[in-house]
Coordinates of C-alpha atoms in Angstrom, one line a residue:
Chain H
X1 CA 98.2 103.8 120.3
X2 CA 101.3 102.6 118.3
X3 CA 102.7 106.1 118.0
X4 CA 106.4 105.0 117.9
X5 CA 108.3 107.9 119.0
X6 CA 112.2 107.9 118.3
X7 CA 114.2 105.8 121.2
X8 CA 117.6 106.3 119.9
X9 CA 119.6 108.1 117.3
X10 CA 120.7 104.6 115.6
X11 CA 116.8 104.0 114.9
X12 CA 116.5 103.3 111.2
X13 CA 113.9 105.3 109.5
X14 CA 111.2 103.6 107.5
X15 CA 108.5 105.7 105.2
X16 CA 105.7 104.1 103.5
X17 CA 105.1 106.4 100.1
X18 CA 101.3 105.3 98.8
X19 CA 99.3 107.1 96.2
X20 CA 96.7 105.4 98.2
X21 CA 96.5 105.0 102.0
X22 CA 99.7 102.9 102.3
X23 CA 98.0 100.3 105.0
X24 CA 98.6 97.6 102.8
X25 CA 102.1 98.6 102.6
X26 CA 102.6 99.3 106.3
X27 CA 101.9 95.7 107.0
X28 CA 103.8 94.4 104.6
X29 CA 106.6 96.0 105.4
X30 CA 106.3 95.7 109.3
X31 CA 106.0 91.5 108.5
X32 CA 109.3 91.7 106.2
X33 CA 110.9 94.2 109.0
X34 CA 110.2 91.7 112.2
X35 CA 112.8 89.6 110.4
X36 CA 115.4 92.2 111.4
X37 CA 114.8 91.8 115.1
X38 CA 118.6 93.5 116.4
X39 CA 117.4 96.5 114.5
X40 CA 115.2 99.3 115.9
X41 CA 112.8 100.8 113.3
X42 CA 110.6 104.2 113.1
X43 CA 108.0 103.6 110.7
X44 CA 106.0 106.4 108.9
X45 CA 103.3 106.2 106.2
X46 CA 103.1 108.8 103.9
X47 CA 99.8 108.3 102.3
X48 CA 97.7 110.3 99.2
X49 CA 101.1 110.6 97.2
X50 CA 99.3 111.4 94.0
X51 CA 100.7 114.3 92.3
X52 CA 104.1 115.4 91.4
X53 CA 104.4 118.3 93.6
X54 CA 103.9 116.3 96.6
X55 CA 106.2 113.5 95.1
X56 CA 109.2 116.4 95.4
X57 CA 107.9 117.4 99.0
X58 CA 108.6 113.7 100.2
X59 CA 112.1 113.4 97.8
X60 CA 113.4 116.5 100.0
X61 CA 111.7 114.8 103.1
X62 CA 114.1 112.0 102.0
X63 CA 116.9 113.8 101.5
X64 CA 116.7 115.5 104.9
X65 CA 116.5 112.3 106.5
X66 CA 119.8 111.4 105.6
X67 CA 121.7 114.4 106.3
X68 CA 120.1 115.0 109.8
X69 CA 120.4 110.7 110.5
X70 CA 124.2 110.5 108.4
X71 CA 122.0 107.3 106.5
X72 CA 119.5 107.0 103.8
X73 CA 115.8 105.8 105.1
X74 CA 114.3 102.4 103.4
X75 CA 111.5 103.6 101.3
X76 CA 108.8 100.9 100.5
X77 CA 106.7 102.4 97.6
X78 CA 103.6 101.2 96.5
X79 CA 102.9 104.4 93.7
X80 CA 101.4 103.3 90.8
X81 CA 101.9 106.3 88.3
X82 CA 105.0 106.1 86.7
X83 CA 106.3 109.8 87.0
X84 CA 105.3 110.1 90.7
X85 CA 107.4 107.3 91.4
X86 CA 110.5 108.6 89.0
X87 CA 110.2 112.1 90.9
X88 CA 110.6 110.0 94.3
X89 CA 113.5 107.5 93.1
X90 CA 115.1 111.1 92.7
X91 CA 116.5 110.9 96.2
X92 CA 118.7 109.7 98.7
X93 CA 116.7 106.6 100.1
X94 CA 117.0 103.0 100.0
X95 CA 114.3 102.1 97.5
X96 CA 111.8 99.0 97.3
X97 CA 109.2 99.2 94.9
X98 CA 106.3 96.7 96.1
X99 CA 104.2 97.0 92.9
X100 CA 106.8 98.0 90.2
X101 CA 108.8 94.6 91.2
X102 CA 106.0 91.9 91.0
X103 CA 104.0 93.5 87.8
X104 CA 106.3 92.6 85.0
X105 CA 106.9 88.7 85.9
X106 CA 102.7 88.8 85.9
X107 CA 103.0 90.5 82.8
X108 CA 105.2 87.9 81.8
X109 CA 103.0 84.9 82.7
X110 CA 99.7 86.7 82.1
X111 CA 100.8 88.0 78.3
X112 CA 98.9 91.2 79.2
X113 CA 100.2 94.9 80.0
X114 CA 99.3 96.0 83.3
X115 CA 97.2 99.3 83.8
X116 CA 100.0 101.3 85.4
X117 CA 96.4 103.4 86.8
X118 CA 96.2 103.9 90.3
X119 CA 94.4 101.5 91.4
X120 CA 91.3 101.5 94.5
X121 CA 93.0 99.1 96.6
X122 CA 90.3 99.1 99.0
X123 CA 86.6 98.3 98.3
X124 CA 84.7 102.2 97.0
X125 CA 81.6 103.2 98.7
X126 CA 79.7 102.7 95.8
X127 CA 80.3 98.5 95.5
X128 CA 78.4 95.6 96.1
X129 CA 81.5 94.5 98.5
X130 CA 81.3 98.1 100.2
X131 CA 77.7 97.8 101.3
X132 CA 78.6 94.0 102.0
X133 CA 80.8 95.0 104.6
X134 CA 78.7 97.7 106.6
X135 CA 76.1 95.4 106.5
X136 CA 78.3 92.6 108.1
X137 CA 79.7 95.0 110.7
X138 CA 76.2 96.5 111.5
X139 CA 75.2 92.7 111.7
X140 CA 77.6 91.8 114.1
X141 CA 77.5 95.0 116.2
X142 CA 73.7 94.0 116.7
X143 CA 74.3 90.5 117.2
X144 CA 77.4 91.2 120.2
X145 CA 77.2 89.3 123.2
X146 CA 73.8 87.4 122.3
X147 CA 71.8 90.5 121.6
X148 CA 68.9 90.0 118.6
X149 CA 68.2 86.7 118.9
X150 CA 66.0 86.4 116.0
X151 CA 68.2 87.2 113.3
X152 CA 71.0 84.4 113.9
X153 CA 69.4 83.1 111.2
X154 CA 72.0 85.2 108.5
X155 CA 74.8 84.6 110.6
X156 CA 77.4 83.2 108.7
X157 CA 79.1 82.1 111.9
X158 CA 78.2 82.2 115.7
X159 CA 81.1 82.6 118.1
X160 CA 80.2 81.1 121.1
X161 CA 82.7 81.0 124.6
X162 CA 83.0 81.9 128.0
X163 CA 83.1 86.1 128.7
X164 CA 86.2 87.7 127.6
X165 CA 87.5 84.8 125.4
X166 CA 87.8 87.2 122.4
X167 CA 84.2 86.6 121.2
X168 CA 83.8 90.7 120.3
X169 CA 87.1 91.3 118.8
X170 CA 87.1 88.0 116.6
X171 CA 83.3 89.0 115.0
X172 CA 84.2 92.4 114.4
X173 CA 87.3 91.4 112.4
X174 CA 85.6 89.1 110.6
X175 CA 82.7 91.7 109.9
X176 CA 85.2 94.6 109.1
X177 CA 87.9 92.7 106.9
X178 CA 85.6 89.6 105.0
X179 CA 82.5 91.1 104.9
X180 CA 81.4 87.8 107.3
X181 CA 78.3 88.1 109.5
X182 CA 79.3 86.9 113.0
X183 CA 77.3 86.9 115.4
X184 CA 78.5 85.8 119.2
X185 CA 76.8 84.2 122.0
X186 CA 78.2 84.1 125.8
X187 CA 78.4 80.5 127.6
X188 CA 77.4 81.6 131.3
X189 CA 77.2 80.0 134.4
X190 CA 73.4 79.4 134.0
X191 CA 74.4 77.2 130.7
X192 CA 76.4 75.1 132.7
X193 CA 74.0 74.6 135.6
X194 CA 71.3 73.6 133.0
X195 CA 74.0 71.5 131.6
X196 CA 72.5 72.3 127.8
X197 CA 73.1 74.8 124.8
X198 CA 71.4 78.0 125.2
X199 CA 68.2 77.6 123.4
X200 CA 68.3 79.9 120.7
X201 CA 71.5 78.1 119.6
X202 CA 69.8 74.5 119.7
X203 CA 68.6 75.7 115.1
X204 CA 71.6 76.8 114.2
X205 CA 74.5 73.9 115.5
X206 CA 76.4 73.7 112.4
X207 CA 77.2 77.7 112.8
X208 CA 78.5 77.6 116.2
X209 CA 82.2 77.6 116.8
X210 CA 83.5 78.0 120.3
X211 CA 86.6 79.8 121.5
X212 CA 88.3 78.7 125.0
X213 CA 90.9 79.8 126.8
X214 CA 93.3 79.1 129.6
X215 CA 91.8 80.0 132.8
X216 CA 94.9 81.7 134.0
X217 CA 94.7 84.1 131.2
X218 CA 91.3 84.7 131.3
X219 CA 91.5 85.5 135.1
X220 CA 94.2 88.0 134.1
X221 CA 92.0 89.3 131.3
X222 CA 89.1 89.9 133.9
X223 CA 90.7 91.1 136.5
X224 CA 91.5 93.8 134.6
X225 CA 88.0 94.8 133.8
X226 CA 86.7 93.5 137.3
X227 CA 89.8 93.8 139.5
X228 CA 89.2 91.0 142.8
X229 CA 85.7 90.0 141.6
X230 CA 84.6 86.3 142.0
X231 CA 83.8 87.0 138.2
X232 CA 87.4 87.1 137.7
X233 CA 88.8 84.6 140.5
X234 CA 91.1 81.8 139.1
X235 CA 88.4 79.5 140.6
X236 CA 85.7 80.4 138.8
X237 CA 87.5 80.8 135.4
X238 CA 88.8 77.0 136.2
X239 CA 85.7 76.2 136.3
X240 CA 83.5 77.9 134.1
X241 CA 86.7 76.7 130.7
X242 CA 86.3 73.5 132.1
X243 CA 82.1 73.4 131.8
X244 CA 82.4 75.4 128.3
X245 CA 84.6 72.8 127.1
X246 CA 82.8 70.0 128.4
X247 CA 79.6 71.3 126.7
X248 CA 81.2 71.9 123.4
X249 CA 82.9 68.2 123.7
X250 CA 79.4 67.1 124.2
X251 CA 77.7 69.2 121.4
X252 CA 80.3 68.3 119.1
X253 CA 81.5 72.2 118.3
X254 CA 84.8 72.7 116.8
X255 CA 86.9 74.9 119.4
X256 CA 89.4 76.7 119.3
X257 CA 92.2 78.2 121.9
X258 CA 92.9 81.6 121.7
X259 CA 95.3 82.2 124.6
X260 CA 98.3 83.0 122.7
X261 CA 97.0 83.8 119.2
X262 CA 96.4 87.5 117.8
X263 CA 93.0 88.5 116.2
X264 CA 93.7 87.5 113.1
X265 CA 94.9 84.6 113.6
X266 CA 91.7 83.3 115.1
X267 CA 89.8 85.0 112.5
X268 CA 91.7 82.5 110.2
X269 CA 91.3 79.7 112.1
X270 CA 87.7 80.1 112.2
X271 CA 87.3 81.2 108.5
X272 CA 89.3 77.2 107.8
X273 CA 86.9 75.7 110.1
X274 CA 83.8 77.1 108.9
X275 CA 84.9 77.1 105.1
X276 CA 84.1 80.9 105.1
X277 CA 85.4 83.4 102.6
X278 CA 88.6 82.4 100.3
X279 CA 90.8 80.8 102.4
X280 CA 91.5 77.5 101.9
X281 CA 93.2 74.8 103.0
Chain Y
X1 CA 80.7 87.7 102.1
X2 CA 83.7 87.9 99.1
X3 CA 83.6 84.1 98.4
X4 CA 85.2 84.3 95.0
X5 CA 83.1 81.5 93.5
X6 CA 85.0 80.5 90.0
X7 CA 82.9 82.0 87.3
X8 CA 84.5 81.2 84.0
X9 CA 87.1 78.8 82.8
X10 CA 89.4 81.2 81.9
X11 CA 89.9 82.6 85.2
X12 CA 93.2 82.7 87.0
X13 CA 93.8 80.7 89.8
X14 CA 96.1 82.7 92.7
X15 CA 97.7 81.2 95.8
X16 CA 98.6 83.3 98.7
X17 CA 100.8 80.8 100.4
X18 CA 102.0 81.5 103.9
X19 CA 103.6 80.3 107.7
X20 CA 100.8 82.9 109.4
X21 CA 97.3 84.3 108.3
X22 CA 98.5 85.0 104.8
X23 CA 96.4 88.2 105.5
X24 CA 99.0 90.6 104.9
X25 CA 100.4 88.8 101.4
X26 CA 96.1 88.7 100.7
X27 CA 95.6 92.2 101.0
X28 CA 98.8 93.1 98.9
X29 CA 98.4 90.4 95.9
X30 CA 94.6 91.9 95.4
X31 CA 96.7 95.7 95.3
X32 CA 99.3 94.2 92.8
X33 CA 96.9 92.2 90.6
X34 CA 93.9 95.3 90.3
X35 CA 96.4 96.7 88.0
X36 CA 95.5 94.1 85.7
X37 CA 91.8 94.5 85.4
X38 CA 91.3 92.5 82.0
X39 CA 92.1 89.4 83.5
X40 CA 89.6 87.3 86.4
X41 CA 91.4 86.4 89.4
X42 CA 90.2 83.6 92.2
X43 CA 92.1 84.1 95.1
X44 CA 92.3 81.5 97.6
X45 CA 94.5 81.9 100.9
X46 CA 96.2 79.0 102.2
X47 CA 97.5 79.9 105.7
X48 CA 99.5 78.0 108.3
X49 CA 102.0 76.0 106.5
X50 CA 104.6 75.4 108.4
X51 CA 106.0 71.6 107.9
X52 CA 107.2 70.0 104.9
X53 CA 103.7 68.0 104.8
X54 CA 101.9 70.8 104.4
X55 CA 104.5 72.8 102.0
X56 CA 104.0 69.4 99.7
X57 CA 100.5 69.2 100.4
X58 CA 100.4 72.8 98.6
X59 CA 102.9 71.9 96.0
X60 CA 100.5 68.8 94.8
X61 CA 98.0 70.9 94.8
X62 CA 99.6 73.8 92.6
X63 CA 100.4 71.1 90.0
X64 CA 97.0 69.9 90.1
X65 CA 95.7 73.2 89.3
X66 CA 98.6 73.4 86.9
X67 CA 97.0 70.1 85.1
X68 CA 93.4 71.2 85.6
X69 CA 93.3 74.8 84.2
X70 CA 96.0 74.1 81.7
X71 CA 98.1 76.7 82.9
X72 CA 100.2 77.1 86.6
X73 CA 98.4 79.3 89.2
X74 CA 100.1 82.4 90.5
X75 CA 101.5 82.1 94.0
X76 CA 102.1 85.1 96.3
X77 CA 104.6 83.5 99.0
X78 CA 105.6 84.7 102.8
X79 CA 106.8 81.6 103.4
X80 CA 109.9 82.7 105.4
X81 CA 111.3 79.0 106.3
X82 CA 114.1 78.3 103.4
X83 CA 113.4 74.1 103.4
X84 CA 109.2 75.3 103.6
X85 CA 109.8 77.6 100.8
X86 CA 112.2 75.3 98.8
X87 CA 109.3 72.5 98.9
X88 CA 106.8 75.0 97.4
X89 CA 108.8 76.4 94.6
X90 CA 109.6 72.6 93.7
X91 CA 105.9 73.2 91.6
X92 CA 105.1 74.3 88.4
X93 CA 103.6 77.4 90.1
X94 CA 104.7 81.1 88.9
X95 CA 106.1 81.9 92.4
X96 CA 106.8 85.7 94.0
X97 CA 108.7 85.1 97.1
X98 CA 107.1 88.8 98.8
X99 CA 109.2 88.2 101.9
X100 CA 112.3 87.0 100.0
X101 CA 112.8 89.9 97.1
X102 CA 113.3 92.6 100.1
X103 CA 115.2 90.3 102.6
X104 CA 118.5 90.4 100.8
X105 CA 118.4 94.4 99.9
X106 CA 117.4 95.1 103.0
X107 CA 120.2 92.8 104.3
X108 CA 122.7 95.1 102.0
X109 CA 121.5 98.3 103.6
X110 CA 121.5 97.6 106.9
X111 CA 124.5 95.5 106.8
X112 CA 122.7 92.8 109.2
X113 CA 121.8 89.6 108.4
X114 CA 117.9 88.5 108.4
X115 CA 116.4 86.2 111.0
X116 CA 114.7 83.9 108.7
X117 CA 112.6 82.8 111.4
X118 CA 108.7 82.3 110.7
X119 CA 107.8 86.1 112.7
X120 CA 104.7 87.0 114.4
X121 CA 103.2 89.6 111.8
X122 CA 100.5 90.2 114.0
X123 CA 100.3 91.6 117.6
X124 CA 100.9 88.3 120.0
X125 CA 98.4 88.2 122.4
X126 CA 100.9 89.1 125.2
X127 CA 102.4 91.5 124.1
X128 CA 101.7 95.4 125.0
X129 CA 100.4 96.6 122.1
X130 CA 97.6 93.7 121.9
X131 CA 96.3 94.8 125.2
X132 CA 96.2 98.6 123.6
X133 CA 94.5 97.1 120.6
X134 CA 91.6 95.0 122.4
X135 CA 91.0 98.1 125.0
X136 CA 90.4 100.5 122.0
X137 CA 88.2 98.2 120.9
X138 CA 86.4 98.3 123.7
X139 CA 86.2 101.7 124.3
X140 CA 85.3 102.1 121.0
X141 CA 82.5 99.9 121.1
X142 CA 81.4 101.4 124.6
X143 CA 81.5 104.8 123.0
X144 CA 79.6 104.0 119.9
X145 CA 76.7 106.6 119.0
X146 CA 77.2 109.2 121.5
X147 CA 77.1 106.1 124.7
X148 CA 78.9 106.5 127.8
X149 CA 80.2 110.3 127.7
X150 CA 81.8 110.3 131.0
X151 CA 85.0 108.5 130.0
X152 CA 85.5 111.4 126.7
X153 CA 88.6 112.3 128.4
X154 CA 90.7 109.0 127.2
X155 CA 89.4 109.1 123.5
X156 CA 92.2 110.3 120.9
X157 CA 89.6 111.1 118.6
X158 CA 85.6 111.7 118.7
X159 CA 84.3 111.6 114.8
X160 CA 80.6 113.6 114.9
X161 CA 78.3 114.0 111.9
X162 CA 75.0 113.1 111.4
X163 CA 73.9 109.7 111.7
X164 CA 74.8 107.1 109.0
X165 CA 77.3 109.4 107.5
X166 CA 80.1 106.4 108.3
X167 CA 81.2 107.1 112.0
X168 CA 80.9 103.3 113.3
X169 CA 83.1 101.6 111.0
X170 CA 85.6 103.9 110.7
X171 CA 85.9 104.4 114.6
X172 CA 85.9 100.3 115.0
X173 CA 88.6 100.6 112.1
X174 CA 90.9 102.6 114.1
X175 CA 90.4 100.7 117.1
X176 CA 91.0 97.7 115.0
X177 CA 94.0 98.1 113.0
X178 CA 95.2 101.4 115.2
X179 CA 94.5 100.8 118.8
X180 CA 93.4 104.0 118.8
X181 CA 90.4 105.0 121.0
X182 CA 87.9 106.5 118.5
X183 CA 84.3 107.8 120.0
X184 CA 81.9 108.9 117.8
X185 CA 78.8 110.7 118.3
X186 CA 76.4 111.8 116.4
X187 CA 74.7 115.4 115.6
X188 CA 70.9 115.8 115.2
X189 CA 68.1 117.7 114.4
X190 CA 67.6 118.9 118.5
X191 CA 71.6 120.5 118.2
X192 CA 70.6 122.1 114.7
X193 CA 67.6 123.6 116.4
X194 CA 69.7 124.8 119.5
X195 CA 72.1 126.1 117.2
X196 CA 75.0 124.5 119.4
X197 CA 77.5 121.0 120.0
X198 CA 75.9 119.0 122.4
X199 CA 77.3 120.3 126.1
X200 CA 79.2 117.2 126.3
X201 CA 81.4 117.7 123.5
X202 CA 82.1 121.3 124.4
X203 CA 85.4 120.1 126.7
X204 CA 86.7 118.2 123.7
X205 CA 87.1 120.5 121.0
X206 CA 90.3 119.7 120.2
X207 CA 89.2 116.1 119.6
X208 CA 86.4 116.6 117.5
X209 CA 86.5 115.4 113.6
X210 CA 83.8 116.0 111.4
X211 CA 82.6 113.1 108.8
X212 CA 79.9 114.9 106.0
X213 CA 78.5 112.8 103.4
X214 CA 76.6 114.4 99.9
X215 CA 72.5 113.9 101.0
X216 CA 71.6 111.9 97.4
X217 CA 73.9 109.3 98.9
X218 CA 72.8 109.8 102.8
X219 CA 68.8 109.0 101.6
X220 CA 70.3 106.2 100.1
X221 CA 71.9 104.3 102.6
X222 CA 69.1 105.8 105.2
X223 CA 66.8 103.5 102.7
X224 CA 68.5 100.3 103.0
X225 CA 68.0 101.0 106.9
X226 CA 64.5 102.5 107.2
X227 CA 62.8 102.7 104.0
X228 CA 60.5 105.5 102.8
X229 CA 60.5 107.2 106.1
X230 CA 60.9 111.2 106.6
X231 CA 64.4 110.3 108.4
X232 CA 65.7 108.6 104.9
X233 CA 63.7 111.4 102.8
X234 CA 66.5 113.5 100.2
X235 CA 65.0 116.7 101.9
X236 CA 65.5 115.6 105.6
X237 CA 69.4 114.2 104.4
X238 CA 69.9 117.8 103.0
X239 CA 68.3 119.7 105.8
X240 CA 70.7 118.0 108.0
X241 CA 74.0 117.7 106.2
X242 CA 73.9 121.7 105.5
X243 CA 73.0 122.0 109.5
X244 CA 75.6 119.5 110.1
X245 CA 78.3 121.0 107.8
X246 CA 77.1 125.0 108.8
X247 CA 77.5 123.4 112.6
X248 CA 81.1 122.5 112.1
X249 CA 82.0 125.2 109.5
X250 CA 80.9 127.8 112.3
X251 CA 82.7 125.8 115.5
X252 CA 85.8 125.4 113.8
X253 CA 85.6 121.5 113.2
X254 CA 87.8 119.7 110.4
X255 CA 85.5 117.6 108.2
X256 CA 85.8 115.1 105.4
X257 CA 83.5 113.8 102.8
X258 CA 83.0 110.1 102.9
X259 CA 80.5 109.7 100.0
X260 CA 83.1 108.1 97.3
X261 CA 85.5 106.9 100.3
X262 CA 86.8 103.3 101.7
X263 CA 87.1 102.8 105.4
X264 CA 90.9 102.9 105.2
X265 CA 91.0 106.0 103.3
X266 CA 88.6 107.9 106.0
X267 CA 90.8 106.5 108.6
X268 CA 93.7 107.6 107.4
X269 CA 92.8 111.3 106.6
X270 CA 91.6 111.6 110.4
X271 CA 95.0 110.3 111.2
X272 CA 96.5 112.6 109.3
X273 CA 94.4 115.5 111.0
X274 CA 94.5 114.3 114.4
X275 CA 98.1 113.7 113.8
X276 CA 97.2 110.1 115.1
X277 CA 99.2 106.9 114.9
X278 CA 102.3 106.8 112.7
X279 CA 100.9 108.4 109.8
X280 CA 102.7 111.9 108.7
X281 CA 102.4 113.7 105.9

């Protein structure tokens, strides 16, 4: 878990304050924080901020903060409702208002007043894009690791790689934050010796992307799950990359690398290649 | 999938131009812009641009659009390089630097200077934390619907509730975006009848959360799954949900709705509960 605990007294506290859950916020503000790399940050969301009383719980949280600290905490507010956010400006912190400061120059260029409602960031249980999702995620959970064959047939996408590559957590990201059905299908040592595509791939070519690796990562990555197992052996990792990449050379799928690249940014890469969902390029 | 097709002329074309996924600036221009629900956005993420090619690559196209539509696209920006971002804004886009509004007070607060390097948002796959990230995942997904019960011990949390009531996604959400280790298991009609947890749960107590869901909406989604069978009938989804909610009523068992709830909401309110991650309250 990222539970980050405090590690010295000149740690700057950070609070998230959301009316909502405050993810959104918590990412944004971790990507504009990594640019402060000398400092050392504590980082705690404060999410379901939606009435006044618990607007003056989190001022006096605030306020606490920096008597017991001797400095004021950065606050990065996403509340929507106007009073809410008033009641929390009504303290001691370093402010930043993520909403508040982009909605009047879109005002501007729009020519229409915002809602100032509090909005449902996230898709409700209720939507088209709700059941969308579960279905992708229940699609990809049944279509892990080349189970149910027979249904690659509503895969948006099928990951396909040598075990451990990053095949799992790359669908299931996909599934869980686009609402894309991927599906993903291991290369084994059997592939190789047959020296062709597995055949329940052979109808659906132009859905296949392949992930590599570099087989001294991947033979790190096993070992861990296999410690000292030929399965993990630098050999056969050498070898079984090599074969993968030879065969998706041949077959003429798009690969990727994902040796040094987090989940996400795979998941992009793939959504570019595949021209899935709205990202563009 | 949420491929925003463009459905009238009218629509208003947004950018979300950044060095990484663009994920992040994504997530928090769809927050910003739902406050202005008169108006039809298309969204369209344009990741990786990190030269001065691609920067005027993007700025051509932003006039183009500019031309086309007869009015300048909006463009959410985390372009963090100052020569990259200066290329952009040399476009008749309306541009919101996210990145670069809450450097410079930031800046002021802390009294440091900013990196302005391009920063890994996401977990590198290196790095600590993305090793926490991809084992939750996998012991998430190895603990999925009650699987595997010898390894209990190591979860941080173990959602129960009946089935389809939204244990999956919200456990792989916490594993995703979390690294925490979220089990889940379900509860059905053999524990109503015995009256107890299953024996297996019974060490973990202190781990258990309960997810509930109102039975019209339970027959619904059981529907979509197995249609016009007893399991999906309303009188079956009430049978169980009173068992289920008397169950964890009597054992002392926090539970949430999750009929009108998002993923992230769920997840956060068993963070909050389980005093998980770095969500306080």
């Amino acid at each position: 878990m990222q539970n980050q605990a405090p590690e010295s007294p000149i740690q700057r506290i950070v609070l998230i304050v959301s009316d909502g859950t405050g993810i959104t916020a918590e990412t944004f503000s971790h990507a504009v924080l990594s640019q402060f790399q000398s400092v050392s940050f504590q980082q705690m969301r404060i999410p379901f901020i939606d009435t006044l009383e618990k607007a003056a719980e989190v001022a006096e949280r605030i306020d606490r903060y920096t008597q017991e600290r001797g400095q004021p905490p950065i606050v990065f507010s996403t509340l929507v409702d106007q009073q809410i956010l008033a009641r929390v400006r009504q303290s001691s912190g370093i402010f930043l208002d993520l909403f508040g400061t982009f909605v009047a120059p879109i005002e501007e260029a729009l020519g229409v007043k915002s809602s100032h409602s509090v909005g449902r960031t996230h898709m409700g249980v209720t939507s088209e894009q709700y059941r969308n999702r579960i279905e992708a995620i229940n699609f990809t959970l049944g279509h892990d690791d080349g189970q149910f064959v027979r249904e690659l047939s509503q895969a948006d996408v099928i990951l396909v790689g040598v075990s451990r590559c990053g095949k799992t957590p790359t669908s299931l990201y996909l599934a869980m934050q686009y609402a894309i059905k991927a599906a993903n299908y291991p290369l084994i040592p059997e592939d190789f010796e047959r020296n062709t595509l597995p055949a329940t791939l052979l109808p659906w070519r132009h859905k296949l992307f392949g992930l590599s690796i570099n087989p001294e990562r991947l033979s790190e990555v096993r070992n861990e799950r296999r410690p000292n197992s030929v399965y993990a052996s630098l050999e056969q990792c050498r070898h079984e990359v090599a074969e993968a990449e030879r065969m998706m050379r041949r077959e003429g799928i798009s690969w990727h690398s994902t040796t040094t690249k987090s989940i996400e940014e795979i998941s992009t890469t793939v959504m570019q290649a595949m021209k899935l969902g709205s990202t563009t390029y």
